[in-house]
Amino acid sequence: NKVLTLASNERIPLNPSMRLMFEISHLRTATPATVSRAGILFINPNDVGWGPMVATWIDNRESQAERANLSILFDKYVPTCLEAVKTKFKKITPISDISHVMMLLYLLEVLLVPQNVSADCPKELYELYFVFASIWAFGGQLFQDQLVDGRELFTKWFLSEFKSVKFPNQGTVFDYFIEQKQPESDPLATGLKNAGTPAVGKPDKAVLPKFVPWTEKVPAFELEPETPLQAVLVPTSETVRVRAMMDLLMERGRPVLLVGNSGCGKTVLVNSKLEDLDSETFRVTNVPFNFYTT
């Protein structure tokens, strides 16, 4: 009957166009009447797990070689990473195992595209992109303050646990992105420039993309005199990589939620992204929420 009954016995009828959706973490206080009226479907994640979701996603990939490589990589990385983020690290907000794996799938969707991986690419290239996606899917929400840096702890653990993909020695694994373009020194990618002669022969080993610091993508900052100071966004490596993740996910229509302490720039980053959207395609509505009232 779409009537909301409050604890004060006040009854609020809903309009035909209104819907209510409750996202809860448990059913400890739910009565049978609540379960039946709300149409709750409860699935125990411990009984189902993340395996069926991953298996369905892999089956929908077109390339047989890609499906085989991804199956091996999921078995190699996901169980170990899930166990580590539950027992070794502190997260800034509770995240279920399914949510970690879903983020991994979302990132793989935007990384494993024809521009990055071809039908005959080596399996090492799949692992390179899989490692990059796993780092952000399992370590992107770790707690960080003046005493504990979850990203440094995650970096030490990850590099000691998985040694197939090599990272630069400086900084953390979060400080680097995968450079997409082929180096000009690769004769198969560019051909010989002298006299326009095409490359002959094949190299002994395929040239894989390399890790490049996010600092190389930070644009130069110029302060506009007429811009209010509170509206100025100074780009840093942190803002550049967060914005890059937002761009990748939103291009595929995936939702993005930024979580962090007050004043760390979440609203500024989101507003900057929304301002850059095509006004002919998107319509933006801001709904302000406050920590103390919502």
PDB file of N, CA, C and O in Angstrom, residues 212-251:
ATOM      1  N   VAL A 212      54.904   5.105 -15.097  1.00  0.00           N
ATOM      2  CA  VAL A 212      55.370   6.486 -15.131  1.00  0.00           C
ATOM      3  C   VAL A 212      54.760   7.215 -13.934  1.00  0.00           C
ATOM      4  O   VAL A 212      53.590   6.992 -13.600  1.00  0.00           O
ATOM      5  N   PRO A 213      55.518   8.078 -13.241  1.00  0.00           N
ATOM      6  CA  PRO A 213      54.951   8.790 -12.079  1.00  0.00           C
ATOM      7  C   PRO A 213      53.785   9.685 -12.474  1.00  0.00           C
ATOM      8  O   PRO A 213      53.782  10.302 -13.543  1.00  0.00           O
ATOM      9  N   TRP A 214      52.793   9.756 -11.583  1.00  0.00           N
ATOM     10  CA  TRP A 214      51.663  10.657 -11.806  1.00  0.00           C
ATOM     11  C   TRP A 214      52.120  12.107 -11.867  1.00  0.00           C
ATOM     12  O   TRP A 214      51.430  12.959 -12.460  1.00  0.00           O
ATOM     13  N   THR A 215      53.270  12.414 -11.264  1.00  0.00           N
ATOM     14  CA  THR A 215      53.750  13.800 -11.265  1.00  0.00           C
ATOM     15  C   THR A 215      54.003  14.308 -12.682  1.00  0.00           C
ATOM     16  O   THR A 215      53.955  15.521 -12.921  1.00  0.00           O
ATOM     17  N   GLU A 216      54.260  13.399 -13.634  1.00  0.00           N
ATOM     18  CA  GLU A 216      54.497  13.839 -15.004  1.00  0.00           C
ATOM     19  C   GLU A 216      53.218  14.305 -15.694  1.00  0.00           C
ATOM     20  O   GLU A 216      53.278  14.939 -16.745  1.00  0.00           O
ATOM     21  N   LYS A 217      52.070  13.987 -15.123  1.00  0.00           N
ATOM     22  CA  LYS A 217      50.795  14.412 -15.702  1.00  0.00           C
ATOM     23  C   LYS A 217      50.248  15.667 -15.034  1.00  0.00           C
ATOM     24  O   LYS A 217      49.170  16.138 -15.412  1.00  0.00           O
ATOM     25  N   VAL A 218      50.946  16.198 -14.027  1.00  0.00           N
ATOM     26  CA  VAL A 218      50.465  17.396 -13.340  1.00  0.00           C
ATOM     27  C   VAL A 218      50.675  18.610 -14.239  1.00  0.00           C
ATOM     28  O   VAL A 218      51.798  18.913 -14.629  1.00  0.00           O
ATOM     29  N   PRO A 219      49.613  19.307 -14.617  1.00  0.00           N
ATOM     30  CA  PRO A 219      49.779  20.466 -15.498  1.00  0.00           C
ATOM     31  C   PRO A 219      50.348  21.659 -14.742  1.00  0.00           C
ATOM     32  O   PRO A 219      50.301  21.735 -13.512  1.00  0.00           O
ATOM     33  N   ALA A 220      50.887  22.595 -15.516  1.00  0.00           N
ATOM     34  CA  ALA A 220      51.401  23.829 -14.917  1.00  0.00           C
ATOM     35  C   ALA A 220      50.241  24.668 -14.390  1.00  0.00           C
ATOM     36  O   ALA A 220      49.173  24.734 -15.009  1.00  0.00           O
ATOM     37  N   PHE A 221      50.453  25.298 -13.240  1.00  0.00           N
ATOM     38  CA  PHE A 221      49.388  26.083 -12.601  1.00  0.00           C
ATOM     39  C   PHE A 221      49.575  27.563 -12.891  1.00  0.00           C
ATOM     40  O   PHE A 221      50.670  28.115 -12.737  1.00  0.00           O
ATOM     41  N   GLU A 222      48.483  28.182 -13.333  1.00  0.00           N
ATOM     42  CA  GLU A 222      48.467  29.622 -13.569  1.00  0.00           C
ATOM     43  C   GLU A 222      47.269  30.215 -12.839  1.00  0.00           C
ATOM     44  O   GLU A 222      46.130  29.800 -13.078  1.00  0.00           O
ATOM     45  N   LEU A 223      47.517  31.161 -11.982  1.00  0.00           N
ATOM     46  CA  LEU A 223      46.462  31.781 -11.183  1.00  0.00           C
ATOM     47  C   LEU A 223      45.819  32.919 -11.957  1.00  0.00           C
ATOM     48  O   LEU A 223      46.504  33.852 -12.388  1.00  0.00           O
ATOM     49  N   GLU A 224      44.509  32.811 -12.143  1.00  0.00           N
ATOM     50  CA  GLU A 224      43.762  33.878 -12.795  1.00  0.00           C
ATOM     51  C   GLU A 224      43.425  34.959 -11.763  1.00  0.00           C
ATOM     52  O   GLU A 224      42.853  34.656 -10.715  1.00  0.00           O
ATOM     53  N   PRO A 225      43.781  36.210 -12.015  1.00  0.00           N
ATOM     54  CA  PRO A 225      43.570  37.266 -11.006  1.00  0.00           C
ATOM     55  C   PRO A 225      42.108  37.444 -10.612  1.00  0.00           C
ATOM     56  O   PRO A 225      41.797  37.766  -9.471  1.00  0.00           O
ATOM     57  N   GLU A 226      41.168  37.216 -11.546  1.00  0.00           N
ATOM     58  CA  GLU A 226      39.761  37.454 -11.232  1.00  0.00           C
ATOM     59  C   GLU A 226      39.096  36.247 -10.568  1.00  0.00           C
ATOM     60  O   GLU A 226      37.934  36.343 -10.162  1.00  0.00           O
ATOM     61  N   THR A 227      39.791  35.129 -10.428  1.00  0.00           N
ATOM     62  CA  THR A 227      39.198  33.933  -9.816  1.00  0.00           C
ATOM     63  C   THR A 227      39.250  34.040  -8.307  1.00  0.00           C
ATOM     64  O   THR A 227      40.314  34.332  -7.741  1.00  0.00           O
ATOM     65  N   PRO A 228      38.127  33.839  -7.597  1.00  0.00           N
ATOM     66  CA  PRO A 228      38.154  33.866  -6.124  1.00  0.00           C
ATOM     67  C   PRO A 228      39.078  32.782  -5.584  1.00  0.00           C
ATOM     68  O   PRO A 228      39.188  31.688  -6.145  1.00  0.00           O
ATOM     69  N   LEU A 229      39.732  33.082  -4.474  1.00  0.00           N
ATOM     70  CA  LEU A 229      40.714  32.151  -3.929  1.00  0.00           C
ATOM     71  C   LEU A 229      40.087  30.827  -3.522  1.00  0.00           C
ATOM     72  O   LEU A 229      40.687  29.761  -3.690  1.00  0.00           O
ATOM     73  N   GLN A 230      38.856  30.876  -3.013  1.00  0.00           N
ATOM     74  CA  GLN A 230      38.204  29.638  -2.579  1.00  0.00           C
ATOM     75  C   GLN A 230      37.814  28.746  -3.754  1.00  0.00           C
ATOM     76  O   GLN A 230      37.492  27.574  -3.565  1.00  0.00           O
ATOM     77  N   ALA A 231      37.835  29.280  -4.965  1.00  0.00           N
ATOM     78  CA  ALA A 231      37.489  28.494  -6.149  1.00  0.00           C
ATOM     79  C   ALA A 231      38.718  28.001  -6.911  1.00  0.00           C
ATOM     80  O   ALA A 231      38.576  27.368  -7.955  1.00  0.00           O
ATOM     81  N   VAL A 232      39.903  28.276  -6.381  1.00  0.00           N
ATOM     82  CA  VAL A 232      41.139  27.885  -7.069  1.00  0.00           C
ATOM     83  C   VAL A 232      41.480  26.445  -6.729  1.00  0.00           C
ATOM     84  O   VAL A 232      41.460  26.048  -5.565  1.00  0.00           O
ATOM     85  N   LEU A 233      41.771  25.655  -7.741  1.00  0.00           N
ATOM     86  CA  LEU A 233      42.205  24.276  -7.567  1.00  0.00           C
ATOM     87  C   LEU A 233      43.618  24.143  -8.105  1.00  0.00           C
ATOM     88  O   LEU A 233      43.857  24.262  -9.298  1.00  0.00           O
ATOM     89  N   VAL A 234      44.564  23.912  -7.197  1.00  0.00           N
ATOM     90  CA  VAL A 234      45.965  23.736  -7.577  1.00  0.00           C
ATOM     91  C   VAL A 234      46.198  22.257  -7.866  1.00  0.00           C
ATOM     92  O   VAL A 234      46.056  21.424  -6.976  1.00  0.00           O
ATOM     93  N   PRO A 235      46.512  21.882  -9.085  1.00  0.00           N
ATOM     94  CA  PRO A 235      46.679  20.458  -9.404  1.00  0.00           C
ATOM     95  C   PRO A 235      47.915  19.874  -8.741  1.00  0.00           C
ATOM     96  O   PRO A 235      48.988  20.485  -8.723  1.00  0.00           O
ATOM     97  N   THR A 236      47.765  18.696  -8.184  1.00  0.00           N
ATOM     98  CA  THR A 236      48.862  17.923  -7.612  1.00  0.00           C
ATOM     99  C   THR A 236      48.780  16.504  -8.154  1.00  0.00           C
ATOM    100  O   THR A 236      47.839  16.154  -8.862  1.00  0.00           O
ATOM    101  N   SER A 237      49.741  15.692  -7.799  1.00  0.00           N
ATOM    102  CA  SER A 237      49.704  14.299  -8.244  1.00  0.00           C
ATOM    103  C   SER A 237      48.481  13.578  -7.690  1.00  0.00           C
ATOM    104  O   SER A 237      47.903  12.703  -8.350  1.00  0.00           O
ATOM    105  N   GLU A 238      48.050  13.955  -6.475  1.00  0.00           N
ATOM    106  CA  GLU A 238      46.874  13.320  -5.883  1.00  0.00           C
ATOM    107  C   GLU A 238      45.604  13.702  -6.633  1.00  0.00           C
ATOM    108  O   GLU A 238      44.770  12.844  -6.953  1.00  0.00           O
ATOM    109  N   THR A 239      45.441  14.980  -6.936  1.00  0.00           N
ATOM    110  CA  THR A 239      44.236  15.405  -7.669  1.00  0.00           C
ATOM    111  C   THR A 239      44.224  14.842  -9.082  1.00  0.00           C
ATOM    112  O   THR A 239      43.165  14.498  -9.610  1.00  0.00           O
ATOM    113  N   VAL A 240      45.407  14.733  -9.695  1.00  0.00           N
ATOM    114  CA  VAL A 240      45.480  14.220 -11.068  1.00  0.00           C
ATOM    115  C   VAL A 240      45.078  12.751 -11.115  1.00  0.00           C
ATOM    116  O   VAL A 240      44.312  12.331 -11.990  1.00  0.00           O
ATOM    117  N   ARG A 241      45.555  11.939 -10.181  1.00  0.00           N
ATOM    118  CA  ARG A 241      45.230  10.512 -10.252  1.00  0.00           C
ATOM    119  C   ARG A 241      43.791  10.232  -9.843  1.00  0.00           C
ATOM    120  O   ARG A 241      43.146   9.336 -10.396  1.00  0.00           O
ATOM    121  N   VAL A 242      43.258  10.990  -8.883  1.00  0.00           N
ATOM    122  CA  VAL A 242      41.853  10.812  -8.533  1.00  0.00           C
ATOM    123  C   VAL A 242      40.963  11.222  -9.699  1.00  0.00           C
ATOM    124  O   VAL A 242      39.979  10.539 -10.032  1.00  0.00           O
ATOM    125  N   ARG A 243      41.304  12.315 -10.333  1.00  0.00           N
ATOM    126  CA  ARG A 243      40.529  12.769 -11.487  1.00  0.00           C
ATOM    127  C   ARG A 243      40.631  11.756 -12.635  1.00  0.00           C
ATOM    128  O   ARG A 243      39.645  11.502 -13.350  1.00  0.00           O
ATOM    129  N   ALA A 244      41.797  11.171 -12.820  1.00  0.00           N
ATOM    130  CA  ALA A 244      41.953  10.173 -13.877  1.00  0.00           C
ATOM    131  C   ALA A 244      41.059   8.969 -13.629  1.00  0.00           C
ATOM    132  O   ALA A 244      40.443   8.432 -14.564  1.00  0.00           O
ATOM    133  N   MET A 245      40.975   8.522 -12.367  1.00  0.00           N
ATOM    134  CA  MET A 245      40.094   7.404 -12.046  1.00  0.00           C
ATOM    135  C   MET A 245      38.629   7.778 -12.265  1.00  0.00           C
ATOM    136  O   MET A 245      37.836   6.969 -12.765  1.00  0.00           O
ATOM    137  N   MET A 246      38.261   8.993 -11.895  1.00  0.00           N
ATOM    138  CA  MET A 246      36.895   9.438 -12.119  1.00  0.00           C
ATOM    139  C   MET A 246      36.567   9.463 -13.607  1.00  0.00           C
ATOM    140  O   MET A 246      35.482   9.041 -14.034  1.00  0.00           O
ATOM    141  N   ASP A 247      37.490   9.946 -14.420  1.00  0.00           N
ATOM    142  CA  ASP A 247      37.251  10.016 -15.865  1.00  0.00           C
ATOM    143  C   ASP A 247      37.056   8.621 -16.448  1.00  0.00           C
ATOM    144  O   ASP A 247      36.148   8.403 -17.263  1.00  0.00           O
ATOM    145  N   LEU A 248      37.906   7.675 -16.045  1.00  0.00           N
ATOM    146  CA  LEU A 248      37.812   6.320 -16.583  1.00  0.00           C
ATOM    147  C   LEU A 248      36.475   5.669 -16.232  1.00  0.00           C
ATOM    148  O   LEU A 248      35.811   5.071 -17.083  1.00  0.00           O
ATOM    149  N   LEU A 249      36.082   5.791 -14.965  1.00  0.00           N
ATOM    150  CA  LEU A 249      34.864   5.123 -14.520  1.00  0.00           C
ATOM    151  C   LEU A 249      33.612   5.789 -15.072  1.00  0.00           C
ATOM    152  O   LEU A 249      32.661   5.106 -15.479  1.00  0.00           O
ATOM    153  N   MET A 250      33.595   7.109 -15.089  1.00  0.00           N
ATOM    154  CA  MET A 250      32.390   7.801 -15.550  1.00  0.00           C
ATOM    155  C   MET A 250      32.196   7.661 -17.048  1.00  0.00           C
ATOM    156  O   MET A 250      31.065   7.754 -17.542  1.00  0.00           O
ATOM    157  N   GLU A 251      33.261   7.428 -17.816  1.00  0.00           N
ATOM    158  CA  GLU A 251      33.105   7.200 -19.246  1.00  0.00           C
ATOM    159  C   GLU A 251      32.289   5.939 -19.513  1.00  0.00           C
ATOM    160  O   GLU A 251      31.605   5.836 -20.534  1.00  0.00           O
TER     161      GLU A 251
END
